[in-house]
Amino acid sequence: MKRFKIPILSLLMLAGSIGNAAAETRLANPFLGMWGLEIEGGGVGWLHVSEEKGYLDAELLWIGGSVLPVANVYLADENTLVVTRTTNSRKSEDRTHILTHTLRVEKSGDSLKGTMTGPGRNGEYQSDFTGKRMPSMPEKPDLSKLSYGNPISLFNGGDLSGWELMNPNQSNGFTAENGVLVNDPVQPENGEHLSYGNIRTQQEFEDFNLKLEVNVPEGNNSGVYLRGIYEIQVVDSYGKPLDSHHMGALYSRITPSQAAEKPAGEWQTMDITLVDRHVTVILNGKKIIDNEPAWGPTGGAMSADVLAPGPIYLQGDHGKVSYRNIVLTPIEK
């Protein structure tokens, strides 16, 4: 048999060409990065597609709840991404179903469009959505150089002037009582179920410092949304381990660096700064989030547009909570 000798240099060049082509293919994946999703019916989502060692991975926020790793993600073709996520549904004490929802996502320019499908209560669930690439994260701001405008009192202590229900078809559990904004979403004794809503400021804001006091009874839960996008968690979590779902956290995104909450039923202070999409939280005088980037919206966000002004909104559908001395000071640029 006649053997052909191929110079080693040629083999190396060929291997390099194949490697470069593979790298270019990976770099050409048009879905890599972070995407804000606007979901049919008013919901907001967030998709982060990443690649490590040649394998695709993704995180997904879908309307409410937390940012979670997906079950699977792959390219069906150069312009179609398929993402699946799974959840457990307990049907009885001895039976749990695994529910799978599938997103088929198509890309055009810097925009996405797609459909989420999966099992619903009355057949197949389907929801359309659009998406846009998230803008680049600014550099960490120098908080010592910020200039502030005049403080704005968001609650006058006597009534809900300046606030409104986000969904006028829901019930409002918030009332003004002796200088305190109290939310008490109780259900009537006659068995009729009331759907309680969130309230928002009529005014919208850009970057700011927000100071307030909050009192959370035992076992209760609320949240303060910055620009209607980022939830700072309000919950009775005294004595529990650090977690991105506990008091003062940027919900499911940033875990406090230390536990600073007080026992349930005590008044607590929050000092929150949002500037250039970076968040600082001082809870009861202790800095628990230090100028950290907010990479995307949290569950329950009003919009995926992280550059637009938005309101302060207070979660009113989760439990009893009281607020007072709510003062916002705009940051001037």
Coordinates of C-alpha atoms in Angstrom, one line a residue:
M1 CA 0.0 0.0 0.0
K2 CA 1.4 3.4 -0.9
R3 CA 1.5 5.9 1.9
F4 CA 1.3 9.6 1.4
K5 CA 3.2 11.8 3.7
I6 CA 1.5 15.0 4.9
P7 CA 3.8 17.6 6.4
I8 CA 3.2 18.2 10.1
L9 CA 2.8 21.9 9.5
S10 CA 0.0 21.3 7.1
L11 CA -1.8 19.1 9.7
L12 CA -1.4 21.8 12.3
M13 CA -2.8 24.4 9.9
L14 CA -5.7 22.2 9.1
A15 CA -6.5 21.5 12.7
G16 CA -6.3 25.2 13.4
S17 CA -8.7 26.0 10.6
I18 CA -11.2 23.5 11.9
G19 CA -10.9 24.9 15.5
N20 CA -11.3 28.5 14.2
A21 CA -14.3 27.5 12.2
A22 CA -15.9 25.8 15.3
A23 CA -15.1 28.9 17.4
E24 CA -16.6 31.2 14.8
T25 CA -19.8 29.0 14.7
R26 CA -20.1 29.3 18.5
L27 CA -19.5 33.0 18.4
A28 CA -22.1 33.3 15.7
N29 CA -24.9 32.0 17.9
P30 CA -27.3 34.9 17.7
F31 CA -29.1 34.1 21.0
L32 CA -26.2 34.5 23.4
G33 CA -26.7 37.2 26.0
M34 CA -29.6 38.6 28.1
W35 CA -33.0 39.3 26.8
G36 CA -36.0 41.2 28.3
L37 CA -39.3 39.5 27.4
E38 CA -42.7 41.2 27.1
I39 CA -45.4 38.4 27.4
E40 CA -48.8 38.5 25.9
G41 CA -51.3 39.7 28.5
G42 CA -49.0 42.0 30.3
G43 CA -46.4 39.7 31.9
V44 CA -42.6 40.2 31.9
G45 CA -39.8 37.7 31.5
W46 CA -36.0 37.5 31.2
L47 CA -33.9 35.0 29.3
H48 CA -30.1 34.6 29.7
V49 CA -28.4 32.3 27.2
S50 CA -24.8 31.4 27.8
E51 CA -22.2 29.0 26.6
E52 CA -19.3 27.3 28.4
K53 CA -17.0 24.7 27.0
G54 CA -19.1 24.4 23.9
Y55 CA -22.4 23.7 25.8
L56 CA -25.4 26.0 25.8
D57 CA -27.1 26.9 29.1
A58 CA -29.8 29.3 30.1
E59 CA -31.7 31.0 32.9
L60 CA -35.3 32.0 32.7
L61 CA -37.8 34.3 34.5
W62 CA -41.3 33.8 33.4
I63 CA -43.8 36.4 34.8
G64 CA -43.6 35.6 38.5
G65 CA -41.4 33.7 40.9
S66 CA -37.6 33.4 40.6
V67 CA -34.9 33.3 37.9
L68 CA -34.2 29.6 37.5
P69 CA -32.0 27.4 35.4
V70 CA -33.8 25.8 32.4
A71 CA -34.1 22.1 31.9
N72 CA -32.7 22.2 28.4
V73 CA -31.7 24.6 25.6
Y74 CA -30.6 24.0 22.1
L75 CA -30.5 25.5 18.6
A76 CA -33.1 24.0 16.3
D77 CA -31.6 25.9 13.4
E78 CA -29.6 29.1 13.1
N79 CA -32.6 31.3 13.8
T80 CA -34.6 29.2 16.2
L81 CA -33.8 28.5 19.9
V82 CA -35.7 25.9 21.9
V83 CA -35.9 26.2 25.7
T84 CA -37.6 23.8 28.1
R85 CA -38.4 24.3 31.7
T86 CA -39.9 21.8 34.1
T87 CA -42.0 22.2 37.3
N88 CA -43.4 19.7 39.8
S89 CA -47.2 19.6 40.3
R90 CA -48.3 17.5 43.3
K91 CA -51.6 15.8 42.4
S92 CA -51.9 13.8 45.6
E93 CA -49.9 12.6 48.6
D94 CA -48.3 9.8 46.5
R95 CA -48.3 11.3 43.0
T96 CA -46.3 14.2 41.6
H97 CA -46.4 15.2 37.9
I98 CA -43.5 16.8 36.1
L99 CA -44.8 19.6 33.9
T100 CA -42.8 20.7 30.8
H101 CA -43.2 24.0 29.1
T102 CA -41.4 24.7 25.9
L103 CA -40.3 28.0 24.4
R104 CA -39.6 28.3 20.7
V105 CA -37.8 31.5 20.0
E106 CA -37.0 33.1 16.7
K107 CA -34.6 36.0 16.2
S108 CA -34.7 38.9 13.9
G109 CA -32.0 41.6 14.3
D110 CA -31.8 42.5 18.0
S111 CA -35.4 41.3 18.6
L112 CA -37.0 38.0 19.5
K113 CA -40.5 36.6 19.1
G114 CA -41.7 33.3 20.3
T115 CA -44.3 31.1 21.9
M116 CA -44.5 29.3 25.2
T117 CA -46.5 26.1 25.2
G118 CA -47.3 23.5 27.8
P119 CA -50.0 21.7 29.8
G120 CA -52.7 24.0 31.2
R121 CA -55.8 23.4 33.4
N122 CA -58.1 23.1 30.4
G123 CA -55.8 21.8 27.7
E124 CA -52.6 23.2 26.2
Y125 CA -51.3 26.5 27.5
Q126 CA -50.0 28.9 24.9
S127 CA -48.6 32.4 25.3
D128 CA -46.8 34.6 22.7
F129 CA -44.0 36.9 23.6
T130 CA -41.5 39.3 22.1
G131 CA -38.0 40.2 23.4
K132 CA -35.2 42.7 23.1
R133 CA -31.6 42.4 23.9
M134 CA -30.8 43.9 27.3
P135 CA -28.7 47.1 27.1
S136 CA -25.1 46.9 28.3
M137 CA -24.6 47.2 32.1
P138 CA -23.1 50.6 33.0
E139 CA -20.0 50.7 35.1
K140 CA -20.4 50.7 38.9
P141 CA -21.4 54.3 39.9
D142 CA -19.4 56.3 42.4
L143 CA -22.1 56.9 45.1
S144 CA -20.0 59.6 46.8
K145 CA -20.4 61.8 43.7
L146 CA -24.1 61.7 43.4
S147 CA -26.2 64.9 43.4
Y148 CA -29.7 64.8 44.8
G149 CA -32.9 66.8 44.2
N150 CA -35.6 67.7 46.6
P151 CA -37.1 64.9 48.7
I152 CA -40.6 63.8 47.8
S153 CA -42.9 62.3 50.5
L154 CA -44.8 59.5 48.8
F155 CA -47.4 59.0 51.6
N156 CA -49.1 61.9 53.3
G157 CA -50.2 59.8 56.3
G158 CA -53.9 60.6 55.9
D159 CA -55.1 59.0 52.6
L160 CA -53.9 57.3 49.5
S161 CA -53.4 60.4 47.4
G162 CA -50.8 59.8 44.7
W163 CA -51.3 56.1 44.7
E164 CA -53.6 53.8 42.6
L165 CA -54.3 50.2 42.1
M166 CA -52.3 48.7 39.3
N167 CA -55.3 46.5 38.3
P168 CA -58.6 48.4 38.9
N169 CA -60.5 45.1 38.8
Q170 CA -58.9 43.9 42.0
S171 CA -59.6 44.9 45.6
N172 CA -57.5 47.3 47.4
G173 CA -56.3 46.1 50.9
F174 CA -54.4 49.3 51.6
T175 CA -55.7 52.0 53.9
A176 CA -54.3 55.0 55.8
E177 CA -54.5 54.6 59.6
N178 CA -53.0 57.1 62.0
G179 CA -50.1 58.0 59.7
V180 CA -49.5 54.4 58.6
L181 CA -50.1 52.8 55.2
V182 CA -51.6 49.4 56.2
N183 CA -52.3 46.5 53.9
D184 CA -54.7 43.9 55.3
P185 CA -55.9 41.6 52.5
V186 CA -58.5 39.7 54.6
Q187 CA -61.0 37.3 53.0
P188 CA -64.7 37.7 53.8
E189 CA -66.3 35.1 56.1
N190 CA -69.0 34.3 53.5
G191 CA -66.6 32.3 51.4
E192 CA -66.4 34.8 48.5
H193 CA -62.8 35.1 47.4
L194 CA -61.4 38.6 46.9
S195 CA -58.4 39.1 44.6
Y196 CA -56.2 41.8 46.2
G197 CA -54.0 44.0 44.0
N198 CA -50.8 46.0 44.2
I199 CA -50.6 49.7 44.4
R200 CA -48.3 52.1 42.6
T201 CA -47.3 55.7 42.7
Q202 CA -49.0 57.8 40.0
Q203 CA -45.7 59.5 39.6
E204 CA -42.7 57.8 37.8
F205 CA -39.1 58.1 38.6
E206 CA -35.6 57.5 37.1
D207 CA -32.7 57.0 39.6
F208 CA -33.3 57.8 43.3
N209 CA -32.8 57.1 46.9
L210 CA -35.8 55.7 48.8
K211 CA -36.2 55.6 52.5
L212 CA -39.1 54.0 54.4
E213 CA -40.1 52.1 57.5
V214 CA -41.9 48.8 57.3
N215 CA -43.5 46.4 59.8
V216 CA -44.1 42.8 58.8
P217 CA -46.2 40.6 61.1
E218 CA -45.2 37.0 61.7
G219 CA -45.4 34.8 58.5
N220 CA -46.3 37.7 56.2
N221 CA -44.8 38.9 52.9
S222 CA -44.8 42.0 50.7
G223 CA -42.3 43.7 48.4
V224 CA -41.1 47.2 47.3
Y225 CA -40.7 47.5 43.5
L226 CA -38.2 50.1 42.2
R227 CA -39.4 51.7 39.0
G228 CA -41.9 48.8 38.8
I229 CA -39.1 46.5 37.7
Y230 CA -36.9 45.4 40.7
E231 CA -38.4 43.9 43.8
I232 CA -36.7 44.5 47.2
Q233 CA -38.1 41.7 49.3
V234 CA -40.2 42.4 52.4
V235 CA -40.8 39.3 54.4
D236 CA -40.7 37.8 57.9
S237 CA -37.3 36.0 57.7
Y238 CA -35.8 36.8 61.1
G239 CA -33.4 34.1 62.2
K240 CA -33.2 32.3 58.8
P241 CA -30.1 31.7 56.7
L242 CA -29.0 34.2 54.1
D243 CA -31.1 33.8 50.9
S244 CA -32.0 35.8 47.9
H245 CA -35.7 35.5 48.9
H246 CA -35.3 37.0 52.4
M247 CA -35.7 40.5 53.8
G248 CA -33.9 43.2 51.9
A249 CA -32.8 41.0 49.0
L250 CA -33.2 41.9 45.3
Y251 CA -35.6 39.1 44.9
S252 CA -34.0 35.9 43.5
R253 CA -31.1 37.9 42.1
I254 CA -28.9 39.3 45.0
T255 CA -28.5 37.7 48.4
P256 CA -27.9 40.0 51.3
S257 CA -24.3 40.0 52.6
Q258 CA -25.4 39.8 56.2
A259 CA -28.6 39.2 58.1
A260 CA -30.0 42.5 59.4
E261 CA -33.7 41.9 59.8
K262 CA -35.6 42.4 63.1
P263 CA -38.2 40.0 64.6
A264 CA -41.7 40.0 63.1
G265 CA -43.9 42.9 64.3
E266 CA -41.1 45.4 64.8
W267 CA -40.6 48.5 62.7
Q268 CA -37.6 48.3 60.4
T269 CA -35.8 50.9 58.3
M270 CA -34.9 50.5 54.6
D271 CA -32.5 52.9 52.7
I272 CA -32.4 51.9 49.0
T273 CA -30.5 53.5 46.2
L274 CA -31.0 52.7 42.6
V275 CA -28.6 54.4 40.1
D276 CA -27.3 53.2 36.8
R277 CA -29.0 49.9 37.3
H278 CA -27.0 49.3 40.5
V279 CA -28.7 48.7 43.8
T280 CA -27.6 49.5 47.4
V281 CA -29.7 48.4 50.3
I282 CA -29.2 49.4 53.9
L283 CA -31.5 47.5 56.3
N284 CA -31.7 48.7 59.9
G285 CA -28.5 50.6 59.5
K286 CA -26.5 47.7 58.0
K287 CA -25.4 47.7 54.4
I288 CA -26.6 44.3 53.0
I289 CA -26.3 45.0 49.2
D290 CA -23.4 47.2 48.2
N291 CA -23.8 48.9 44.8
E292 CA -24.5 45.6 43.0
P293 CA -25.8 45.3 39.3
A294 CA -29.4 44.4 38.7
W295 CA -29.1 42.2 35.6
G296 CA -32.7 42.2 34.8
P297 CA -36.3 42.4 36.1
T298 CA -37.6 40.4 39.0
G299 CA -40.8 38.4 39.1
G300 CA -43.9 40.6 39.0
A301 CA -42.2 43.4 37.1
M302 CA -44.4 45.8 35.1
S303 CA -41.9 46.2 32.2
A304 CA -38.8 44.7 30.8
D305 CA -37.5 48.2 29.7
V306 CA -34.8 48.7 32.3
L307 CA -34.0 52.2 31.0
A308 CA -37.5 53.7 31.3
P309 CA -38.8 55.6 34.3
G310 CA -41.3 53.8 36.5
P311 CA -43.3 54.0 39.7
I312 CA -42.7 52.7 43.2
Y313 CA -45.1 49.9 43.7
L314 CA -46.0 48.0 46.8
Q315 CA -47.1 44.3 46.8
G316 CA -50.5 44.0 48.3
D317 CA -51.6 40.4 47.4
H318 CA -49.3 38.4 49.7
G319 CA -50.1 39.3 53.3
K320 CA -50.5 42.0 56.0
V321 CA -47.8 44.7 56.1
S322 CA -47.5 48.3 57.2
Y323 CA -45.4 51.2 55.8
R324 CA -44.7 54.7 56.9
N325 CA -42.4 57.7 56.3
I326 CA -41.9 56.8 52.6
V327 CA -39.6 59.4 51.1
L328 CA -38.0 59.4 47.7
T329 CA -35.1 61.7 46.7
P330 CA -34.3 61.9 43.0
I331 CA -30.8 61.6 41.8
E332 CA -29.8 64.4 39.4
K333 CA -27.6 63.7 36.4

